[in-house]
XYZ file of C-alpha atoms in Angstrom:
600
model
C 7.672 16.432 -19.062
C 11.465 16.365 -17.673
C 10.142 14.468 -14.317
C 8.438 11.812 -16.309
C 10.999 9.390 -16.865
C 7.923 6.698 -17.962
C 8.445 8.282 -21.743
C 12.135 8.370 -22.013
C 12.041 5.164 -24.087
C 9.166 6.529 -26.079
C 11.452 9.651 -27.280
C 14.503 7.437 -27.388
C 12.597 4.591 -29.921
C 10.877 7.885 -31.626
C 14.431 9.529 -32.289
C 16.301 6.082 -33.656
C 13.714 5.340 -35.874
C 13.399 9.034 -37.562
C 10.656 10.903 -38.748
C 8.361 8.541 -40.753
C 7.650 11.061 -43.714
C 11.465 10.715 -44.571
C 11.497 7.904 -47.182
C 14.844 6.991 -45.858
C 14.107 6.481 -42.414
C 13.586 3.434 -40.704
C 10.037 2.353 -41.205
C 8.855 5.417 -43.215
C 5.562 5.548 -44.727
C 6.942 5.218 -48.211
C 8.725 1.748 -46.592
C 5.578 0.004 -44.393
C 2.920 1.273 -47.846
C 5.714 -1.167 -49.920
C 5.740 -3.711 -47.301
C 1.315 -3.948 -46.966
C 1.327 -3.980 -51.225
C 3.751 -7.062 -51.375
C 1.424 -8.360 -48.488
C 4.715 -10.362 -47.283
C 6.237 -10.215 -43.154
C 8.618 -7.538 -42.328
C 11.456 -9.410 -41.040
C 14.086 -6.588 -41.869
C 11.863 -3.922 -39.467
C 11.233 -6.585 -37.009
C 14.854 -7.786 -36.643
C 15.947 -3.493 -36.625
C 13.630 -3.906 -33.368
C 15.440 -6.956 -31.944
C 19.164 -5.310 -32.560
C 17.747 -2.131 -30.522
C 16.728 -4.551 -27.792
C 13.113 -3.276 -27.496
C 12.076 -7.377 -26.553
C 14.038 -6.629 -23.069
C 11.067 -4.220 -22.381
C 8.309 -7.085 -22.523
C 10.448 -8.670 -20.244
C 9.641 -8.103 -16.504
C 13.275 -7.075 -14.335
C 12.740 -10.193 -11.843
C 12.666 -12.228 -14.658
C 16.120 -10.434 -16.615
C 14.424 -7.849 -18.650
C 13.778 -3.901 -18.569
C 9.933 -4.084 -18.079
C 9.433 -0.918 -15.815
C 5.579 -0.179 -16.151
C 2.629 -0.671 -18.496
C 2.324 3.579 -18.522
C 6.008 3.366 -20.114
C 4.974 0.443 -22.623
C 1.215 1.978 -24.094
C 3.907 5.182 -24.975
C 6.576 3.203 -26.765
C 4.125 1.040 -29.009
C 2.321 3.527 -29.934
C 5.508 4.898 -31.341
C 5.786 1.989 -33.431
C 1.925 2.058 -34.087
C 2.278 5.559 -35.533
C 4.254 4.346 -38.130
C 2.553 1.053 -38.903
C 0.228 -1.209 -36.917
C 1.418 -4.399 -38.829
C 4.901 -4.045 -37.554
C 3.617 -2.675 -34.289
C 1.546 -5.815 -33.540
C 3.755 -8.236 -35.161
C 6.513 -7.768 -32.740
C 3.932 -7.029 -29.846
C 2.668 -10.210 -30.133
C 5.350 -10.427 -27.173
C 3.109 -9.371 -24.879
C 1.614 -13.221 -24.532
C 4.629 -13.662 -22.592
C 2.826 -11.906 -19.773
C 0.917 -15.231 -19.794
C 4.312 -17.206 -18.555
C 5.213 -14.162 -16.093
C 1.723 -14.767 -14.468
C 1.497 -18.015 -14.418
C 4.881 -19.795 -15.301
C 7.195 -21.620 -13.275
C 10.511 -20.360 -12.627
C 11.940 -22.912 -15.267
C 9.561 -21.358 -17.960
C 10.131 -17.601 -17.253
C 13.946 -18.609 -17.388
C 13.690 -20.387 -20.829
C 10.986 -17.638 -22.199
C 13.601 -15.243 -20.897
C 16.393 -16.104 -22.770
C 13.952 -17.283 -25.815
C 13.180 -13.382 -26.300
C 16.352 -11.659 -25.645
C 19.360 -14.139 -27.630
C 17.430 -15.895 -29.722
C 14.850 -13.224 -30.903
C 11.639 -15.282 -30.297
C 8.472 -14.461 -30.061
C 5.002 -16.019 -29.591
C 1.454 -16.206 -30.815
C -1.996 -17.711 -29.017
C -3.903 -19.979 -30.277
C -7.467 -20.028 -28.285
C -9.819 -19.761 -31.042
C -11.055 -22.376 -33.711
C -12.899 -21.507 -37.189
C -15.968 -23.535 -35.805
C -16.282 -22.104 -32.867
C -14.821 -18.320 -32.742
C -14.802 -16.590 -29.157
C -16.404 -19.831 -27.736
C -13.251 -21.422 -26.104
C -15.355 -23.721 -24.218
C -16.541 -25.014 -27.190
C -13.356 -25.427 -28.908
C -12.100 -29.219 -30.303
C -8.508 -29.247 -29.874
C -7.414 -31.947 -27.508
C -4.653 -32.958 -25.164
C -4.817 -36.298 -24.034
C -2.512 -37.736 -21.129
C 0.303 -40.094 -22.091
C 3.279 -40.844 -20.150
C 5.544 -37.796 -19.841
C 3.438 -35.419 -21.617
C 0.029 -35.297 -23.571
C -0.626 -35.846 -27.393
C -2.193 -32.618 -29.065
C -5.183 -32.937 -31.784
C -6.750 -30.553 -33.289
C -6.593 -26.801 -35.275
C -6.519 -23.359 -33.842
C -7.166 -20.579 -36.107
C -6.606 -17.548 -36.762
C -3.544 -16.337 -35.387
C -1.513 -13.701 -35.752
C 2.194 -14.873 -36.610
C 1.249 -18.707 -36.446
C 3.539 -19.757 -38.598
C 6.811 -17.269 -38.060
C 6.429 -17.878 -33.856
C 8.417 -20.417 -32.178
C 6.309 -20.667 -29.436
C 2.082 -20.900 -29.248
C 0.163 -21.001 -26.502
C -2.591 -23.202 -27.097
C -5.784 -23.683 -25.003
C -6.774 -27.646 -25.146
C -9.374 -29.860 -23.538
C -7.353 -31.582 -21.276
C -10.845 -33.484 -19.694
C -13.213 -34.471 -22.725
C -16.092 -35.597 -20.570
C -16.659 -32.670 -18.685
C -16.197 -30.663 -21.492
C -16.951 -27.293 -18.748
C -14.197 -24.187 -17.812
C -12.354 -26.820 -15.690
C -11.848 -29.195 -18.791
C -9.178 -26.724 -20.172
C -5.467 -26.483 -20.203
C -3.136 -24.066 -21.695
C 0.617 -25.037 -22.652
C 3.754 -23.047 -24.057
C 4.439 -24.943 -26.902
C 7.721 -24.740 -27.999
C 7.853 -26.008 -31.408
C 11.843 -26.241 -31.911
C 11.133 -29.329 -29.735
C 8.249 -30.934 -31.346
C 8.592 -33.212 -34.499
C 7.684 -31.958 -37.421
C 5.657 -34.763 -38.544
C 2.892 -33.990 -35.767
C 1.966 -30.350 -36.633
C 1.654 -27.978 -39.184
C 1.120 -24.812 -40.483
C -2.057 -23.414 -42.124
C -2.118 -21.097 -44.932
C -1.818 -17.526 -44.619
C -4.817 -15.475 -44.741
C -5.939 -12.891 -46.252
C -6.507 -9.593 -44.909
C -8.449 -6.588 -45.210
C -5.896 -4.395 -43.562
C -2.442 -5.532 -41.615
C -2.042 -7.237 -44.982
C 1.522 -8.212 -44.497
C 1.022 -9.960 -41.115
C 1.603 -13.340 -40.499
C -2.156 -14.279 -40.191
C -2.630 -18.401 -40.147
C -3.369 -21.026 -38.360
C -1.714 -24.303 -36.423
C -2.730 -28.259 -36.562
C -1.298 -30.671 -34.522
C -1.849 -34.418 -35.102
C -1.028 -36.817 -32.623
C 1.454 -34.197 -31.507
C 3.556 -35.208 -28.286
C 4.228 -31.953 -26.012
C 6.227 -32.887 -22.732
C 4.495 -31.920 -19.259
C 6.686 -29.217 -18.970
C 5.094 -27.201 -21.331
C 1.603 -27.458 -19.504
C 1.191 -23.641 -17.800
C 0.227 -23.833 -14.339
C -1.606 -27.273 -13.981
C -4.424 -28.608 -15.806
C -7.534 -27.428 -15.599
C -6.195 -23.842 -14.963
C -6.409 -22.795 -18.810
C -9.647 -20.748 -18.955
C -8.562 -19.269 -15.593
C -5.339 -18.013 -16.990
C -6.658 -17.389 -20.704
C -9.083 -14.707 -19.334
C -6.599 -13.239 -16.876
C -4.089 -12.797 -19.516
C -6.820 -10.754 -21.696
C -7.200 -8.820 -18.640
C -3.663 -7.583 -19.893
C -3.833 -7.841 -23.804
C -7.171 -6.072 -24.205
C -6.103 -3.204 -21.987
C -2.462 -2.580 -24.142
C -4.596 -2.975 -27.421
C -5.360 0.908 -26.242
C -1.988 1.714 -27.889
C -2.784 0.077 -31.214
C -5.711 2.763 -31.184
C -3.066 5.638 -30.133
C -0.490 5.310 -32.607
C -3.351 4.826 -35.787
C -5.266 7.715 -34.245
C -2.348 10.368 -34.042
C -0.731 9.294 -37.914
C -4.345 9.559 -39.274
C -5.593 12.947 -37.551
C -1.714 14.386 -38.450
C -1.683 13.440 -41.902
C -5.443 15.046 -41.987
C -4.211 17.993 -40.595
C -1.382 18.298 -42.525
C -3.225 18.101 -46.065
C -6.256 20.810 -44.256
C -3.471 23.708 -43.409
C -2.047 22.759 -47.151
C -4.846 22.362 -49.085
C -6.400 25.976 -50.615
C -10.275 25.628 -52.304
C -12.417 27.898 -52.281
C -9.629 31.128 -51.996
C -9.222 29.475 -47.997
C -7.221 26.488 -46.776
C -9.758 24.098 -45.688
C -8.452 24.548 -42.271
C -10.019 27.548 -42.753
C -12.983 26.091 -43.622
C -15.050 25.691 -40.297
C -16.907 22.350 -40.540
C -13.084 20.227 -41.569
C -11.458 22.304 -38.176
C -14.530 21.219 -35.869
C -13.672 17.456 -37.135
C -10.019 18.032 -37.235
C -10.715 19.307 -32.962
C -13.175 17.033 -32.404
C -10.699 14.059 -33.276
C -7.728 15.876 -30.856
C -10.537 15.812 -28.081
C -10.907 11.780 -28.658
C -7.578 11.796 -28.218
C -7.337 13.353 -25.511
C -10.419 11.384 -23.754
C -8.750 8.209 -24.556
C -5.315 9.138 -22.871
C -6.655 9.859 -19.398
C -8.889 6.328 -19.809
C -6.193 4.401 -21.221
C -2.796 5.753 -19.405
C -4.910 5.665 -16.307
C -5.896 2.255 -16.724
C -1.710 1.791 -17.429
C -1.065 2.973 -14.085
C -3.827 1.113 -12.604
C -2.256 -2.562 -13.347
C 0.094 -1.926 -11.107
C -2.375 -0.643 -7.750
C -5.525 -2.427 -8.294
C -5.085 -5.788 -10.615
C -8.281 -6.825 -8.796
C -10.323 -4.177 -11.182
C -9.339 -5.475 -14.366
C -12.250 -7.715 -15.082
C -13.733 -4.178 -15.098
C -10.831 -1.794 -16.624
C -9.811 -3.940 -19.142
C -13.192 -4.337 -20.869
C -13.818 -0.720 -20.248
C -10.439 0.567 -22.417
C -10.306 -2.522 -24.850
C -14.232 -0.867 -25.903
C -14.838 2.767 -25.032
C -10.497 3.492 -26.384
C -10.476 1.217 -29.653
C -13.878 1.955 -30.512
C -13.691 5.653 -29.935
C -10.318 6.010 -32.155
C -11.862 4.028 -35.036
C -15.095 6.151 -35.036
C -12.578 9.287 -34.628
C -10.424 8.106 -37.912
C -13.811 7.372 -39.951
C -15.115 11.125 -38.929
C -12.101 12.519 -40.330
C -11.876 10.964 -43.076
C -13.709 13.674 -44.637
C -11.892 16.243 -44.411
C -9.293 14.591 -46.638
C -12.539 14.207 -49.370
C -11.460 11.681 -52.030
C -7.826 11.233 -51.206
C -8.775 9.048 -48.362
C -9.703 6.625 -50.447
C -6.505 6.611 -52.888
C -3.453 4.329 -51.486
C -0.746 6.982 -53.376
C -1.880 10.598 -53.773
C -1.271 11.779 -49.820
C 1.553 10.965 -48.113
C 1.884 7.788 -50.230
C -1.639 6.489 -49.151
C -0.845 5.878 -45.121
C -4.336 6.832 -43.801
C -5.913 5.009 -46.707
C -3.925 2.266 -44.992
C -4.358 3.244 -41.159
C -8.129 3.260 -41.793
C -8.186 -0.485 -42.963
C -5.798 -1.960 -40.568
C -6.971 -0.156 -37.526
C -10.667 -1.044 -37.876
C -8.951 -5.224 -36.471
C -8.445 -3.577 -33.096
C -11.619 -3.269 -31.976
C -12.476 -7.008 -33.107
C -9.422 -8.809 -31.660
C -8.772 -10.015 -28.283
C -12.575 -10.279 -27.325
C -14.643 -7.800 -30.075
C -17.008 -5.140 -28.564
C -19.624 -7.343 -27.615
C -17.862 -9.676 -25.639
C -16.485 -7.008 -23.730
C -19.363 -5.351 -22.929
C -21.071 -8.865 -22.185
C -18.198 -9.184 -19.749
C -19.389 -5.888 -18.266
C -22.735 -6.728 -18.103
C -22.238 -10.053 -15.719
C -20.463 -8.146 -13.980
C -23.435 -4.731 -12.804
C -25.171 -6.442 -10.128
C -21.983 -6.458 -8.052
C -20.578 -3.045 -9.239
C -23.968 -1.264 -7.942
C -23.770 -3.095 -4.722
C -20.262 -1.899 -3.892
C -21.602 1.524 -4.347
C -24.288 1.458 -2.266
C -21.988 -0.280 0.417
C -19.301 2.461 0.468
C -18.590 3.762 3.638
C -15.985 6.758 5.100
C -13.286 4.550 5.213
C -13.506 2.597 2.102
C -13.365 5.828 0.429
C -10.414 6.936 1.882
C -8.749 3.761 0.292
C -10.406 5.112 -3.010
C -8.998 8.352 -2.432
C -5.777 6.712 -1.763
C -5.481 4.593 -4.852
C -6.618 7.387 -6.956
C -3.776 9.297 -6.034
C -1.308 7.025 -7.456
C -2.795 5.952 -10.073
C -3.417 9.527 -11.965
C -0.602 11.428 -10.597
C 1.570 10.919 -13.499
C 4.700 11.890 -10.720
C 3.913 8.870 -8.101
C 6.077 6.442 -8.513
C 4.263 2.863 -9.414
C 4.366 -0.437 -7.249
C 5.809 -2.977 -9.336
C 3.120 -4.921 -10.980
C 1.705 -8.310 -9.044
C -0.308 -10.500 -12.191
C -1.070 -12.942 -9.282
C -4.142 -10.209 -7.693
C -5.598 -10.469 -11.408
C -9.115 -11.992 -10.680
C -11.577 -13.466 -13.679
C -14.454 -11.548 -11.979
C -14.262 -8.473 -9.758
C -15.656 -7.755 -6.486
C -17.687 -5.024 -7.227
C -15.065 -2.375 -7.017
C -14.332 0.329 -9.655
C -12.592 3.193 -8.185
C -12.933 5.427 -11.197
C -16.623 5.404 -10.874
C -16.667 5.206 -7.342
C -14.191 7.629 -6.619
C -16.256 10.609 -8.225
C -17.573 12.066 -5.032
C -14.316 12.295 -3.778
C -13.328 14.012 -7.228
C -16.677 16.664 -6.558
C -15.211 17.202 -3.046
C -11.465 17.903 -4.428
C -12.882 20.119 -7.028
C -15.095 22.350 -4.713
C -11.553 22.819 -2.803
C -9.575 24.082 -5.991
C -11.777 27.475 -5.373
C -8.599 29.074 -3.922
C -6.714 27.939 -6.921
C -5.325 30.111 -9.698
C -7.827 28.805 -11.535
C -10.886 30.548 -14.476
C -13.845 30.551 -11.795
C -16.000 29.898 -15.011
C -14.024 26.580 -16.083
C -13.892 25.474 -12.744
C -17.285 25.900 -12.450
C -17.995 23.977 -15.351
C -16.048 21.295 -14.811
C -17.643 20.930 -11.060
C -21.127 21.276 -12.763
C -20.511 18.433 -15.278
C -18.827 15.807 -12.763
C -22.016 16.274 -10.999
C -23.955 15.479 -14.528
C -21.590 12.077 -14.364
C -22.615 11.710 -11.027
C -25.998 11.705 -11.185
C -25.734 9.427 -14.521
C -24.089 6.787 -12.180
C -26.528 6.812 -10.005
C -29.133 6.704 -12.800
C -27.690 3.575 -14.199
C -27.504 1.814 -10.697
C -31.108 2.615 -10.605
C -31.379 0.703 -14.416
C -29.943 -2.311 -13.045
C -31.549 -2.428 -10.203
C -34.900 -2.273 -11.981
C -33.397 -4.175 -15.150
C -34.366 -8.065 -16.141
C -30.994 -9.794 -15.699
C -29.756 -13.202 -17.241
C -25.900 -14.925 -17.093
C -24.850 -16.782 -20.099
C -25.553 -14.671 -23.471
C -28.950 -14.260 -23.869
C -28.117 -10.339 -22.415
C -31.241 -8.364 -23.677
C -29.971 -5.310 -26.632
C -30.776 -2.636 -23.928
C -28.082 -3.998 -21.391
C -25.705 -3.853 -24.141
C -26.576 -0.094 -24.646
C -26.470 0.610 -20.954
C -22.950 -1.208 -21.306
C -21.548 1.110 -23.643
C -22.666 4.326 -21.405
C -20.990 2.875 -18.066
C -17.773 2.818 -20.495
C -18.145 6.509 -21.703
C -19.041 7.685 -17.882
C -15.692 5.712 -17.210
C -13.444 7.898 -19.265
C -15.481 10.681 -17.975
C -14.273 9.937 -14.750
C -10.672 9.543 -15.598
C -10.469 12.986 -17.732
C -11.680 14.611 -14.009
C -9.146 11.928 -12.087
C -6.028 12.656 -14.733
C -7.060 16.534 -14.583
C -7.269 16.846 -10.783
C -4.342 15.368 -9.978
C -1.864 16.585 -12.625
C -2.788 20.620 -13.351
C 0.220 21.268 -12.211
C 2.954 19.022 -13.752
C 1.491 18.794 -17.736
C 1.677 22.223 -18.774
C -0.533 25.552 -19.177
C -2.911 23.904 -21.457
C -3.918 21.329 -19.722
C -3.804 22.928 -16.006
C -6.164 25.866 -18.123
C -9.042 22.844 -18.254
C -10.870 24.014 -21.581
C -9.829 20.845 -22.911
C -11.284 19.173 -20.585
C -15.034 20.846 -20.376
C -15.301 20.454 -23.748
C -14.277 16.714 -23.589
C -16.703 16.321 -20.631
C -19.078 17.699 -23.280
C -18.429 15.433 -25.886
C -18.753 12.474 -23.892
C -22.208 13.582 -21.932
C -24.241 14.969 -24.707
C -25.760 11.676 -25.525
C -27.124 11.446 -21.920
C -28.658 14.638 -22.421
C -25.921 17.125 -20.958
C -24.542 19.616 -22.032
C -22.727 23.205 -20.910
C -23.269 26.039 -23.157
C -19.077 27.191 -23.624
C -17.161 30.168 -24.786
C -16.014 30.141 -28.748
C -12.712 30.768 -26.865
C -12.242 27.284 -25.548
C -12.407 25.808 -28.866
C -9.754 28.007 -29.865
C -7.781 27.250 -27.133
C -7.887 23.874 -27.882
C -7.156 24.556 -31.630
C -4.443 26.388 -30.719
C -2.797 23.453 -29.155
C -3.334 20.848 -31.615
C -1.301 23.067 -34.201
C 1.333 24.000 -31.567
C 1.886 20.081 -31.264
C 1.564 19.485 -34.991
C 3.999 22.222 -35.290
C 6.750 20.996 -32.827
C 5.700 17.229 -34.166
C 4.514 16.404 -30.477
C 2.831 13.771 -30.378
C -1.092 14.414 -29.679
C -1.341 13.438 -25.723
C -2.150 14.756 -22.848
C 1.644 14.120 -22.248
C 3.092 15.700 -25.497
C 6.523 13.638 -25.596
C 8.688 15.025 -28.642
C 8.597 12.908 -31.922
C 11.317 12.427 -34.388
C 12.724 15.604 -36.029
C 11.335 16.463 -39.178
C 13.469 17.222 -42.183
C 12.322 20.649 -41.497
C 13.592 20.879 -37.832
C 16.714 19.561 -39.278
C 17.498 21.843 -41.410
C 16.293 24.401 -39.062
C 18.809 23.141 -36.483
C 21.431 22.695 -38.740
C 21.317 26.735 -39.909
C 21.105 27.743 -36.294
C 24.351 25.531 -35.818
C 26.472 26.826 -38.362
C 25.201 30.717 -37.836
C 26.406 30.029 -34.122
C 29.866 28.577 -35.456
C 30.081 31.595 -38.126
């Protein structure tokens, strides 16, 4: 952990804000429960964010800011996610600016630049309409051409901080007749320099979770934007609308992260606490199989989503594949996770004051949005599903020294020690080329594993492990076969089955990057997870609806156990890269007796 400077701002956010079960600390759980029952925006947290000058890290270095890498941002949000999504995605609404540092011109990056850091701005997107949802073809709102600039009309809605943003990017039919992809246009609408008179607010909504967010809508009526708010020329705004979810969808993974360690935690916490039946319920062994299970999903989702992180920054091309992969398989896999354990806590999941003043009553509602926005489950798996024909293609095409470029790639984008190439938004492409180096890079992964023989390694794990990438394998090559053989249609009439052989590809996905993260990083994250029980077991759990499965010993699951307490107990957070969370008033006082029995 030393060598991997990527979570120093994690640990360095995590230790100003304090442990969140102090009711004195910044956002505590006592605070952000107070803040979602008076349903009103948390401008005192989000400003506390702004004074530590978190903004400069959604701001890339060429363009003035501190943005290093997207491995370093997915840790520090889901520091603030831990403690409450609403405040979490408030201020990460920020991340739209990666629409400007893609796409901008220099003048814009400048001005959005300066926007963030002095003047504590931030910015929303307005691409959907109430009529016409994820269809942004279809949408109404209109920019029409006038001398200088165009005249906005039309609604966008719902968006998350509308009304408290000072700048919107809003998708607009820029060419009415043609009404097609190449009839939009996206613009950075700065409203300090519209007139009032022209556009408006909508009313807040409300919300079955995130309660206190900003959640509205934005008019515009006649409204005169100057050209040099249009982004990147018109016509370009579906081009850069879908590229820029390339980015969102894939960070959304953090959302997930920080809800997913708070609620299995808190769970935990009230299990090793709570006696029936003469036992804790920890004790109990159906709540501690849920209680692992949910470390295991966890665990699953780190390799998938910090190796998608990494991957921004070597293979942008992918994303048309990666993104839709984490922003389903990761969000979906954390909300089923929080709904399984749920049970363990019995009725006091349901109450909003008895356990640790109602916070996973809370994390439950507001983290079951994630999945839905930027592009809900089924359009990302219908962006999958357009995309098979060419993915089994590439596969059968490979040849010696296209893997060797896989091999390459997958080097630095799981060794957790390589150092990144800075990221290049400009390779993003709206539709791949076929290529998907996590899938495609298994046989290399079989070929590397077959070599860690000499290794001070269990034979019997390793053997495992070898035995199930070959199960993931031969599932790859089983759905290629599917597609192959499978009726296929563009546009949305995708038959139910696709969708279902969607959803596999993503779980065969993470599959790949638990063997990817594992292979490449035994040595640097520790005993546990060079041992690999973690990671047969997660193979497991992620192949036994395809029929696979590997009979293991009782000892792995108390392996894993074993570590989920030792985090809980050091309040590490639950990762394959444990970073250290804010002391707890325990550790505190724990240091503080050490200290003075030292000066004594």
């Amino acid at each position: 952990m030393d060598k991997l400077k990527q979570y120093w701002l994690a640990e360095e956010l995590e230790r100003a804000l304090g442990d969140p079960e102090n009711p004195d600390s910044t956002m505590s759980f006592k605070r952000v429960i107070e803040i979602d029952e008076s349903e009103e925006f948390p401008h005192q947290e989000i400003e506390w964010l702004y004074n530590w000058k978190l903004q400069h890290h959604y701001i890339p270095v060429n363009c003035g800011g501190e943005f290093t890498s997207f491995e370093e941002f997915v840790a520090f949000v889901r520091v603030l996610c831990r403690r409450d999504q609403t405040i979490g995605i408030a201020f990460t609404t920020m991340f739209w600016s990666f629409i400007t540092w893609m796409a901008g011109t220099e003048e814009q990056k400048q001005k959005l630049a300066t926007y963030i850091k002095d003047e504590h701005g931030t910015m929303c997107l307005g691409y959907s309409e109430k009529e016409h949802g994820a269809d942004l073809i279809g949408g109404d709102l209109t920019a029409t051409k006038v001398p200088g600039g165009y005249l906005l009309n039309g609604e966008k809605w719902p968006i998350n901080r509308a009304t408290i943003s000072g700048v919107s990017y809003i998708l607009a039919k820029t060419d009415q007749e043609d009404g097609g992809a190449r009839g939009l246009s996206l613009f950075m609408v700065e409203k300090s320099r519209l007139d009032p008179a022209n556009y408006y607010n909508l009313p807040k909504i409300l919300t079955h979770g995130i309660r206190a967010s900003d959640m509205s809508g934005i008019g515009f009526k006649d409204c005169f934007v100057p050209e040099d708010m249009l982004i990147k020329g018109e016509g370009a705004g579906l081009e850069v609308a879908l590229k820029g979810f390339q980015i969102t969808r894939t960070l959304c993974a953090a959302f997930s992260h920080g809800a997913g360690d708070t609620a299995l935690r808190t769970t935990l916490k009230f299990a090793i606490n709570r006696v029936i039946y003469n036992k804790t319920v920890f004790d109990i062994p159906q709540p501690r199989k849920i209680l692992v299970d949910g470390f295991l999903d966890l665990l699953i989702c780190d390799c998938e989503t910090i190796g998608a992180a990494r991957g921004f920054h070597v293979i942008p091309q992918q994303f048309s594949v990666w993104a839709a992969v984490v922003k389903y398989f990761v969000t979906v896999q954390l909300e089923t996770m929080i709904n399984n354990i749920s049970s363990v806590l019995g009725s006091r999941f349901y109450m909003r004051e008895e356990h640790d003043w109602g916070i996973f009553q809370k994390v439950l509602r507001d983290n079951s949005i994630i999945s839905v926005f930027d592009g809900s489950t089924t359009v990302n798996l219908h962006a999958l599903i357009l995309q098979f024909r060419q993915l089994t293609k590439h596969r059968s095409r490979r040849n010696s020294a296209k893997m060797e470029a896989i091999k390459s790639r997958l080097e630095i984008i799981f060794s957790l020690e390589k150092q990144l190439p800075t990221f290049e938004p400009e390779k993003l492409e709206i539709v791949g080329r076929g290529a998907d180096d996590a899938l495609q890079g298994l046989e290399i992964a079989l070929e590397q594993l077959k070599d860690l023989k000499a290794a001070n390694l269990n034979t019997k794990v390793l053997e495992q492990i070898t035995a199930l990438t070959e199960c993931v394998i031969e599932e790859v090559n089983a759905h290629d076969q599917q597609i192959a053989n499978s009726a296929f249609e563009f546009g949305h009439d995708q038959s139910p089955e696709l969708f279902e052989i969607a959803k596999k590809y993503c779980a065969l996905h993470a599959a790949a990057a638990c063997v990817h993260m594992w292979i490449y990083n035994r040595e640097i994250l520790g005993e546990f997870f060079a041992g690999g029980e973690w990671l047969v077991l997660s193979l497991n759990r992620l192949l036994q609806p395809f029929g696979h499965s590997q009979k293991v010993d009782q000892l792995y699951w108390e392996k894993v156990t074993q570590e989920m307490l030792k985090l809980y107990n050091e309040n590490k957070v639950f990762s394959i890269v444990p970073f250290q969370l804010a002391q707890t008033q325990k550790q505190e006082n724990k240091t503080n007796a050490s200290s003075e029995l030292q000066h004594a």
